[in-house]
Short mmCIF file of C-alpha atoms in Angstrom, two decimals:
data_model
loop_
_atom_site.label_atom_id
_atom_site.label_comp_id
_atom_site.label_asym_id
_atom_site.label_seq_id
_atom_site.Cartn_x
_atom_site.Cartn_y
_atom_site.Cartn_z
CA MET C 2 -61.66 -112.60 215.54
CA ARG C 3 -64.50 -115.18 215.59
CA SER C 4 -66.42 -113.64 212.96
CA ALA C 5 -63.54 -112.71 210.74
CA LEU C 6 -61.70 -116.04 210.91
CA PRO C 7 -62.73 -119.51 209.79
CA SER C 8 -63.75 -121.56 212.98
CA SER C 9 -61.19 -123.87 212.19
CA LEU C 10 -58.50 -121.57 212.23
CA PHE C 11 -59.69 -119.61 215.33
CA ASN C 12 -59.63 -123.03 217.09
CA LEU C 13 -56.21 -123.80 215.77
CA LEU C 14 -54.96 -120.35 217.19
CA ARG C 15 -56.38 -121.08 220.69
CA GLU C 16 -54.51 -124.46 220.54
CA ALA C 17 -51.36 -122.86 219.54
CA SER C 18 -51.64 -120.19 222.40
CA GLN C 19 -52.11 -123.02 224.85
CA ILE C 20 -49.20 -124.69 223.62
CA ALA C 21 -47.09 -121.53 223.92
CA GLU C 22 -48.39 -120.80 227.40
CA GLY C 23 -47.09 -124.48 228.36
CA MET C 24 -43.78 -123.63 227.11
CA GLY C 25 -43.73 -120.37 229.09
CA GLY C 26 -44.28 -118.12 226.52
CA ALA C 27 -47.20 -115.86 224.86
CA LEU C 28 -48.84 -115.63 221.57
CA TYR C 29 -49.71 -112.54 219.64
CA VAL C 30 -51.37 -111.56 216.41
CA VAL C 31 -49.85 -108.53 215.33
CA GLY C 32 -49.69 -106.09 212.34
CA GLY C 33 -51.59 -105.93 209.16
CA PHE C 34 -54.46 -108.16 210.30
CA VAL C 35 -54.90 -106.17 213.73
CA ARG C 36 -54.84 -102.95 211.57
CA ASP C 37 -57.39 -104.50 208.98
CA LEU C 38 -59.65 -106.21 211.31
CA LEU C 39 -60.30 -102.43 213.03
CA LEU C 40 -61.02 -101.15 209.84
CA GLU C 41 -63.41 -103.49 209.30
CA ALA C 42 -61.74 -105.18 206.18
CA PRO C 43 -60.40 -108.32 207.75
CA THR C 44 -57.77 -110.44 205.96
CA LEU C 45 -56.08 -113.95 206.79
CA ASP C 46 -52.68 -112.49 206.43
CA LEU C 47 -51.75 -113.49 210.16
CA ASP C 48 -48.37 -112.43 211.61
CA LEU C 49 -47.92 -114.53 214.66
CA VAL C 50 -45.36 -113.15 217.29
CA VAL C 51 -44.13 -115.62 220.30
CA GLU C 52 -42.86 -114.34 223.43
CA GLY C 53 -40.52 -117.42 223.60
CA ASP C 54 -39.32 -119.80 220.96
CA ALA C 55 -41.31 -119.53 217.68
CA ILE C 56 -39.36 -122.12 215.91
CA ARG C 57 -40.06 -124.61 218.77
CA LEU C 58 -43.80 -123.69 218.87
CA ALA C 59 -44.21 -124.08 214.91
CA ARG C 60 -42.65 -127.57 215.13
CA ARG C 61 -44.87 -128.71 218.07
CA LEU C 62 -47.84 -127.81 216.15
CA ALA C 63 -46.34 -129.82 213.10
CA GLU C 64 -45.96 -132.75 215.19
CA ALA C 65 -49.38 -132.62 216.36
CA HIS C 66 -51.15 -132.04 212.99
CA GLY C 67 -48.30 -132.98 210.14
CA GLY C 68 -46.66 -130.61 207.83
CA ARG C 69 -43.41 -129.12 207.29
CA VAL C 70 -41.65 -126.34 209.08
CA PHE C 71 -39.02 -124.13 207.43
CA SER C 72 -37.21 -121.91 210.15
CA HIS C 73 -34.64 -119.18 210.09
CA ALA C 74 -32.63 -119.33 213.36
CA ARG C 75 -30.94 -116.07 212.69
CA PHE C 76 -34.42 -113.91 212.82
CA GLY C 77 -36.21 -116.65 214.92
CA THR C 78 -38.61 -117.11 212.20
CA ALA C 79 -40.67 -120.14 211.15
CA LYS C 80 -43.02 -121.09 208.45
CA TRP C 81 -45.56 -123.88 209.06
CA ILE C 82 -46.46 -125.36 205.70
CA LEU C 83 -50.11 -127.16 206.52
CA PRO C 84 -50.57 -130.59 205.85
CA ALA C 85 -52.39 -131.56 202.54
CA ARG C 86 -55.10 -133.56 204.32
CA ARG C 87 -56.54 -133.83 207.84
CA ASP C 88 -59.39 -136.09 208.70
CA GLY C 89 -60.01 -136.83 205.03
CA GLY C 90 -60.55 -133.10 204.36
CA GLN C 91 -58.46 -130.43 202.86
CA LEU C 92 -57.06 -128.57 205.80
CA GLU C 93 -56.23 -125.45 203.71
CA GLN C 94 -59.80 -125.29 202.77
CA GLU C 95 -60.70 -125.70 206.20
CA LEU C 96 -58.58 -122.99 207.64
CA GLY C 97 -58.40 -120.64 204.71
CA VAL C 98 -54.63 -120.49 204.47
CA SER C 99 -51.88 -122.71 203.34
CA HIS C 100 -49.44 -121.91 206.14
CA LEU C 101 -48.62 -120.00 209.21
CA ASP C 102 -45.87 -117.65 210.17
CA PHE C 103 -44.38 -117.32 213.37
CA ALA C 104 -41.58 -114.89 214.50
CA THR C 105 -40.10 -114.79 218.06
CA ALA C 106 -40.37 -111.51 219.71
CA ARG C 107 -37.06 -109.51 218.88
CA ARG C 108 -35.48 -106.21 218.89
CA GLU C 109 -33.26 -104.74 216.21
CA SER C 110 -30.21 -102.62 216.37
CA TYR C 111 -28.64 -101.37 213.17
CA GLU C 112 -24.67 -101.05 212.51
CA ARG C 113 -25.22 -98.33 210.17
CA PRO C 114 -28.19 -96.87 208.23
CA ALA C 115 -29.83 -98.91 205.47
CA SER C 116 -28.17 -102.02 206.84
CA LEU C 117 -29.76 -105.25 208.04
CA PRO C 118 -30.47 -105.22 211.62
CA GLN C 119 -28.68 -107.27 214.57
CA VAL C 120 -31.67 -109.20 216.09
CA GLU C 121 -32.01 -110.46 219.59
CA ARG C 122 -34.87 -112.24 221.38
CA SER C 123 -36.86 -109.80 223.42
CA SER C 124 -40.51 -109.04 224.67
CA ILE C 125 -43.78 -108.00 222.68
CA ARG C 126 -43.15 -104.58 223.83
CA GLN C 127 -39.92 -104.19 222.32
CA ASP C 128 -41.04 -106.06 219.27
CA LEU C 129 -43.94 -103.64 218.56
CA GLY C 130 -41.55 -100.81 219.09
CA ARG C 131 -39.19 -101.90 216.22
CA ARG C 132 -41.82 -101.52 213.83
CA ASP C 133 -42.44 -99.26 210.88
CA PHE C 134 -45.78 -97.24 211.40
CA THR C 135 -47.98 -96.95 214.65
CA ILE C 136 -50.92 -98.45 212.63
CA ASN C 137 -48.87 -101.82 212.29
CA THR C 138 -47.95 -101.66 215.86
CA LEU C 139 -51.39 -103.04 217.20
CA ALA C 140 -51.27 -106.45 218.37
CA ILE C 141 -54.10 -108.71 219.91
CA ASP C 142 -53.19 -110.75 222.91
CA LEU C 143 -53.86 -114.78 222.43
CA THR C 144 -52.75 -115.73 225.94
CA PRO C 145 -55.66 -118.03 227.29
CA ALA C 146 -56.44 -115.91 229.96
CA ARG C 147 -56.26 -112.59 228.02
CA TRP C 148 -57.52 -113.84 224.73
CA GLY C 149 -58.48 -111.11 222.49
CA ARG C 150 -57.12 -107.96 224.24
CA LEU C 151 -55.84 -105.20 222.17
CA LEU C 152 -52.53 -104.03 222.69
CA ASP C 153 -51.86 -100.43 221.51
CA LEU C 154 -48.54 -98.91 222.79
CA HIS C 155 -47.88 -96.48 220.35
CA GLY C 156 -51.18 -94.96 219.73
CA GLY C 157 -51.80 -96.86 216.44
CA ALA C 158 -55.40 -97.14 216.96
CA GLN C 159 -55.89 -92.98 216.99
CA ASP C 160 -53.85 -92.69 213.91
CA LEU C 161 -56.04 -95.57 212.27
CA GLU C 162 -59.23 -93.34 213.36
CA GLU C 163 -57.63 -90.32 211.86
CA GLY C 164 -56.31 -91.95 208.68
CA LEU C 165 -52.46 -90.97 209.47
CA ILE C 166 -49.29 -92.97 208.40
CA ARG C 167 -46.88 -92.24 211.33
CA VAL C 168 -43.51 -93.60 212.13
CA LEU C 169 -42.41 -94.31 215.62
CA HIS C 170 -39.43 -92.27 215.97
CA ASP C 171 -37.33 -90.01 213.80
CA GLN C 172 -34.73 -92.41 212.67
CA SER C 173 -37.09 -94.89 211.42
CA PHE C 174 -36.61 -94.14 207.71
CA VAL C 175 -32.77 -93.85 208.37
CA ASP C 176 -32.79 -97.57 210.07
CA ASP C 177 -34.64 -98.64 206.72
CA PRO C 178 -35.07 -96.70 204.10
CA THR C 179 -37.61 -99.28 202.18
CA ARG C 180 -39.84 -97.79 204.74
CA ILE C 181 -40.28 -94.92 202.26
CA LEU C 182 -41.96 -96.95 199.63
CA ARG C 183 -43.85 -98.75 202.48
CA ALA C 184 -45.36 -95.73 203.87
CA VAL C 185 -46.68 -94.23 200.51
CA ARG C 186 -48.03 -97.82 199.60
CA LEU C 187 -50.18 -97.98 202.77
CA GLU C 188 -51.10 -94.45 202.03
CA GLN C 189 -52.68 -94.84 198.90
CA ARG C 190 -54.20 -98.11 199.43
CA LEU C 191 -55.82 -97.04 202.85
CA GLY C 192 -56.66 -93.81 201.64
CA PHE C 193 -54.89 -92.39 204.47
CA GLU C 194 -52.35 -89.37 204.78
CA ILE C 195 -48.67 -89.53 205.66
CA GLU C 196 -48.31 -87.24 208.88
CA GLU C 197 -46.61 -83.97 208.43
CA ARG C 198 -43.37 -84.70 210.76
CA THR C 199 -43.44 -88.22 209.11
CA GLU C 200 -43.35 -86.74 205.51
CA GLU C 201 -40.44 -84.52 206.55
CA LEU C 202 -38.40 -87.37 207.87
CA LEU C 203 -39.33 -89.02 204.54
CA ARG C 204 -37.79 -86.35 202.42
CA ASN C 205 -34.90 -85.94 204.67
CA ALA C 206 -33.95 -89.74 204.23
CA LEU C 207 -34.36 -90.01 200.32
CA ASP C 208 -30.45 -89.85 199.80
CA LEU C 209 -30.50 -93.23 201.63
CA LEU C 210 -32.35 -94.90 199.03
CA ASP C 211 -28.83 -94.66 197.04
CA HIS C 212 -27.29 -96.99 199.58
CA THR C 213 -30.06 -99.46 199.86
CA THR C 214 -29.60 -102.77 198.08
CA ALA C 215 -31.36 -103.28 194.66
CA GLU C 216 -33.06 -106.53 195.93
CA ARG C 217 -34.65 -104.73 199.02
CA ILE C 218 -36.06 -101.56 196.57
CA ARG C 219 -36.97 -104.06 194.02
CA GLN C 220 -39.13 -106.19 196.58
CA GLU C 221 -40.92 -103.14 198.01
CA PHE C 222 -41.42 -101.87 194.32
CA CYS C 223 -43.09 -105.00 193.06
CA LEU C 224 -45.60 -105.13 195.89
CA ILE C 225 -46.49 -101.32 195.03
CA LEU C 226 -47.04 -102.76 191.31
CA GLN C 227 -49.29 -105.47 192.61
CA GLU C 228 -51.82 -102.75 194.46
CA GLU C 229 -55.12 -102.50 193.11
CA LYS C 230 -54.16 -99.01 191.85
CA PRO C 231 -50.38 -98.81 191.31
CA GLY C 232 -50.65 -95.74 189.25
CA GLU C 233 -51.61 -93.48 191.93
CA ILE C 234 -48.68 -94.71 194.56
CA ILE C 235 -46.32 -93.96 191.49
CA CYS C 236 -47.64 -90.57 190.95
CA ARG C 237 -47.02 -90.04 194.76
CA LEU C 238 -43.75 -91.43 194.75
CA GLN C 239 -42.93 -88.68 192.23
CA ASP C 240 -44.44 -86.08 194.16
CA LEU C 241 -42.26 -86.83 196.92
CA GLY C 242 -39.18 -87.02 195.01
CA VAL C 243 -38.98 -90.80 195.46
CA LEU C 244 -39.31 -91.98 191.76
CA ARG C 245 -36.36 -89.94 190.26
CA ARG C 246 -34.38 -91.32 192.94
CA LEU C 247 -34.81 -94.53 191.09
CA HIS C 248 -34.07 -93.10 187.95
CA PRO C 249 -34.22 -89.26 186.81
CA SER C 250 -36.17 -90.14 183.38
CA LEU C 251 -39.02 -92.09 185.22
CA GLU C 252 -42.30 -90.02 185.15
CA CYS C 253 -45.58 -90.39 186.24
CA ASP C 254 -48.45 -88.45 184.22
CA PRO C 255 -51.93 -88.66 182.92
CA TRP C 256 -50.55 -90.89 180.09
CA LEU C 257 -49.28 -93.59 182.62
CA ARG C 258 -52.24 -93.56 185.13
CA GLU C 259 -54.62 -94.14 181.92
CA ARG C 260 -52.37 -97.03 180.95
CA PHE C 261 -52.29 -98.66 184.35
CA ARG C 262 -55.88 -98.43 184.43
CA ARG C 263 -56.58 -100.11 181.00
CA MET C 264 -53.86 -102.63 181.72
CA ARG C 265 -55.70 -103.75 184.91
CA ARG C 266 -59.35 -103.29 183.26
CA VAL C 267 -58.22 -105.50 180.33
CA LEU C 268 -56.61 -108.16 182.21
CA GLU C 269 -59.55 -108.41 184.40
CA GLU C 270 -61.95 -108.64 181.53
CA GLY C 271 -59.84 -111.02 179.63
CA TRP C 272 -57.96 -110.58 176.16
CA PRO C 273 -56.05 -113.06 174.02
CA LEU C 274 -53.21 -112.93 176.10
CA ALA C 275 -55.07 -113.45 179.41
CA GLU C 276 -57.85 -115.81 178.52
CA GLU C 277 -59.11 -115.89 182.26
CA PRO C 278 -59.23 -112.76 184.86
CA VAL C 279 -56.57 -112.27 187.13
CA GLU C 280 -56.52 -110.84 190.55
CA ALA C 281 -52.70 -109.89 190.77
CA PRO C 282 -51.26 -108.97 187.61
CA ASP C 283 -47.50 -109.97 187.14
CA PRO C 284 -45.96 -106.53 188.51
CA THR C 285 -43.24 -107.12 185.34
CA LEU C 286 -46.07 -106.04 183.02
CA TYR C 287 -46.89 -102.69 185.01
CA LEU C 288 -42.93 -102.28 185.43
CA ALA C 289 -42.90 -102.58 181.25
CA LEU C 290 -45.34 -99.84 181.24
CA LEU C 291 -43.09 -97.74 183.83
CA THR C 292 -40.14 -98.04 181.71
CA PHE C 293 -42.04 -97.64 178.15
CA ARG C 294 -40.82 -94.43 177.41
CA LEU C 295 -37.36 -94.36 178.78
CA SER C 296 -34.50 -94.27 176.29
CA GLU C 297 -32.31 -97.48 175.52
CA ASP C 298 -29.55 -96.26 177.74
CA ASP C 299 -32.05 -95.07 180.61
CA LEU C 300 -33.63 -98.43 180.39
CA ARG C 301 -30.28 -100.24 181.08
CA ALA C 302 -29.30 -97.81 183.78
CA PHE C 303 -32.60 -98.32 185.50
CA MET C 304 -32.68 -102.14 185.34
CA ALA C 305 -28.93 -102.00 186.45
CA ARG C 306 -30.07 -99.81 189.53
CA LEU C 307 -32.90 -102.51 190.49
CA ARG C 308 -30.63 -105.58 189.09
CA ILE C 309 -33.47 -106.67 187.06
CA VAL C 310 -32.29 -109.71 185.13
CA SER C 311 -33.82 -113.08 183.65
CA ASP C 312 -37.27 -113.09 182.24
CA GLU C 313 -38.15 -109.94 183.59
CA ALA C 314 -35.04 -108.31 181.82
CA LYS C 315 -35.95 -110.25 178.50
CA LEU C 316 -39.37 -108.92 178.62
CA LEU C 317 -38.46 -105.26 179.20
CA HIS C 318 -36.06 -105.63 176.46
CA GLN C 319 -38.58 -107.04 174.00
CA VAL C 320 -41.23 -104.19 174.84
CA HIS C 321 -38.57 -101.75 174.01
CA LYS C 322 -37.69 -103.28 170.49
CA LEU C 323 -41.54 -103.61 170.03
CA ARG C 324 -41.91 -99.70 170.96
CA LYS C 325 -39.71 -98.81 167.84
CA ARG C 326 -42.54 -100.54 165.53
CA LEU C 327 -45.49 -98.55 166.76
CA PRO C 328 -45.01 -95.58 164.31
CA SER C 329 -45.23 -97.94 161.46
CA LEU C 330 -48.10 -99.97 162.88
CA ARG C 331 -50.07 -96.84 163.47
CA GLU C 332 -49.54 -94.97 160.24
CA GLU C 333 -50.22 -97.55 157.91
CA ARG C 334 -51.95 -101.13 157.56
CA GLN C 335 -49.10 -103.79 157.35
CA LYS C 336 -48.96 -106.76 155.08
CA PRO C 337 -49.64 -109.82 157.17
CA SER C 338 -46.01 -111.17 156.45
CA THR C 339 -44.64 -108.03 157.77
CA LEU C 340 -46.59 -107.95 161.01
CA VAL C 341 -45.25 -111.81 161.49
CA LYS C 342 -41.85 -110.61 161.04
CA TRP C 343 -41.93 -108.13 163.41
CA LEU C 344 -44.04 -109.45 166.11
CA GLU C 345 -43.27 -112.91 166.28
CA PRO C 346 -40.16 -113.00 168.09
CA ALA C 347 -41.60 -111.14 170.98
CA SER C 348 -43.55 -112.98 173.85
CA ARG C 349 -47.55 -112.64 174.29
CA GLU C 350 -46.62 -110.69 177.41
CA ALA C 351 -44.49 -108.08 175.53
CA LEU C 352 -47.28 -107.75 172.85
CA PHE C 353 -49.75 -107.05 175.57
CA VAL C 354 -47.71 -104.39 176.99
CA VAL C 355 -47.32 -102.64 173.49
CA TRP C 356 -50.98 -103.13 172.76
CA VAL C 357 -51.89 -101.47 176.26
CA ALA C 358 -49.30 -98.65 175.37
CA ALA C 359 -50.36 -98.06 171.93
CA ASP C 360 -52.33 -94.68 171.29
CA SER C 361 -53.32 -95.90 167.93
CA PRO C 362 -56.47 -97.92 167.22
CA LEU C 363 -54.98 -99.00 164.21
CA ALA C 364 -51.79 -100.35 166.01
CA ARG C 365 -53.79 -102.05 168.41
CA GLU C 366 -56.07 -103.75 165.81
CA GLN C 367 -52.86 -105.10 164.03
CA ILE C 368 -51.43 -106.56 166.95
CA GLU C 369 -54.61 -108.26 167.69
CA ALA C 370 -55.06 -109.51 164.19
CA TYR C 371 -51.31 -111.16 164.57
CA ASP C 372 -52.34 -112.70 167.66
CA HIS C 373 -55.82 -113.91 166.80
CA THR C 374 -55.06 -115.15 163.48
CA PHE C 375 -51.70 -114.74 161.63
CA ARG C 376 -49.58 -116.42 164.36
CA GLN C 377 -51.23 -119.36 163.77
CA VAL C 378 -50.79 -119.42 159.72
CA ARG C 379 -48.54 -122.06 158.71
CA PRO C 380 -47.75 -123.44 154.90
CA LEU C 381 -49.32 -126.80 154.33
CA LEU C 382 -46.06 -128.05 152.64
CA SER C 383 -43.21 -129.30 154.61
CA GLY C 384 -39.38 -129.81 154.35
CA ASP C 385 -40.16 -133.63 153.75
CA ASP C 386 -42.68 -132.45 151.16
CA LEU C 387 -40.02 -130.72 149.48
CA LYS C 388 -37.88 -133.78 149.41
CA GLU C 389 -40.73 -135.55 147.82
CA MET C 390 -40.82 -133.08 145.11
CA GLY C 391 -37.00 -133.66 144.27
CA LEU C 392 -35.55 -130.53 145.88
CA LYS C 393 -32.07 -131.35 147.42
CA PRO C 394 -31.97 -130.41 150.98
CA GLY C 395 -29.78 -127.51 151.75
CA PRO C 396 -30.25 -123.64 152.89
CA ILE C 397 -32.67 -123.09 150.10
CA PHE C 398 -35.16 -125.34 152.21
CA SER C 399 -35.40 -122.31 154.65
CA SER C 400 -35.54 -119.81 152.11
CA ILE C 401 -38.60 -121.32 150.23
CA LEU C 402 -40.53 -122.32 153.52
CA SER C 403 -40.01 -118.86 154.54
CA ALA C 404 -41.46 -117.40 151.26
CA LEU C 405 -43.90 -119.86 151.20
CA HIS C 406 -45.27 -118.77 154.77
CA ASP C 407 -45.16 -115.41 153.74
CA ALA C 408 -47.22 -116.03 150.39
CA ARG C 409 -49.94 -117.69 152.40
CA LEU C 410 -49.84 -115.06 155.23
CA ASP C 411 -50.60 -112.49 152.39
CA GLY C 412 -53.03 -114.69 150.41
CA GLU C 413 -51.27 -115.22 147.52
CA VAL C 414 -51.73 -119.00 147.69
CA THR C 415 -54.47 -120.59 149.37
CA THR C 416 -54.60 -124.31 148.60
CA LEU C 417 -51.98 -127.13 148.56
CA GLU C 418 -51.55 -126.96 144.67
CA GLU C 419 -50.76 -123.29 144.80
CA GLU C 420 -48.05 -123.85 147.17
CA ARG C 421 -46.85 -126.91 144.90
CA LYS C 422 -46.70 -124.62 142.06
CA LEU C 423 -44.91 -121.54 143.78
CA VAL C 424 -42.22 -123.79 145.14
CA GLU C 425 -41.89 -125.38 141.62
CA LYS C 426 -41.47 -121.53 140.33
CA MET C 427 -38.91 -120.55 143.02
CA SER C 428 -37.00 -124.02 142.29
CA GLU C 429 -36.65 -123.00 138.89
CA GLU C 430 -35.71 -119.45 139.47
CA ARG C 431 -33.05 -120.54 141.73
CA GLY C 432 -31.47 -123.32 139.35
CA GLY C 433 -29.68 -126.34 140.44
CA TYR C 434 -31.83 -126.86 143.32
CA ASN C 435 -34.27 -129.28 141.73
CA ASP C 436 -32.18 -132.18 141.47
CA LYS C 437 -33.05 -135.37 142.98
CA ALA C 438 -32.10 -135.73 146.53
#
């Protein structure tokens, strides 16, 4: 732990453990941090469990160092938002984290399958026993007298060594069907295998996904789409029969795998819609690729299943609308004014998704031309200029300015004088609109 953590964070955990002991409790770091530490790929994602009162411990630390504490009394959890500065330095820079999460050791019971659990305070042993997979039950005791001792109550270390994802008991997926998605995400991220009995239990619990809230499924699905190789996870979900539970028309195939890889590669290398490399692409971009080939009715049904609304829904609809333009974009080179009419209503994110999805180099070239050049083009004359030319304001202004915009896009006019002549010609053709304002 000493080598895996910044020294300031290591010392802060020692202080926290001493405070917890003074309160009659004990502090542990559990789950993903311990798992990844043993895999020699340590992270700073600390899951701290307190035998005692986690909220009180977080508040004691905030009293000593500053910052804010947000707590959830029902689940006995607290998030300590670290203060901006300490001793003139940035505390976040010293520690490597912006907050610390504390949870009271608890046990859970479920009134019915897929429901939220009933929670009560308990011991570290029972807390570890409620977790999803054996490799996430490993804990490190931070009690001063036992500092650094590994707790392995469910064979997690052996499953780590053997590369297995294993549930703790036969009711695990029944209690929480979102563990189905989590199992596949961990399997593919770590390069492990879902243990044989666990896979059998997973397949038997698929029906329960139909009774799991859209919000919980969407949350897990978004985590999948933020992984380094989401395509592999999606295809594994399909192999296990999970994907069709979200919608029967969803499909993972070589086309989708390649598009997912292309999206990540282009985002990391940079393109006009993402001038700087990104580490964690917006999962909605991948979601738009996943649903790219759905029919309009299937898209609506999928969005309703996951309750996708607001900006995410807008993006998916825009991508679906743009997809209808692809045949024309790949078959012939369009006039710039036509490209602007087709593409301007869409967001740059929607254009990016369609660019990634497009098979045709010509289609991608035309999307790039719009984004690089044509979207910036504007006529030199404005509505005020039309008034000065003697045109009477009215609906005709919009028509003339639109035609002027098209003419400049298509190279029919290139100078201010040519724009003026075109306006005069259009006003004469329309008759009666060149009266003095």
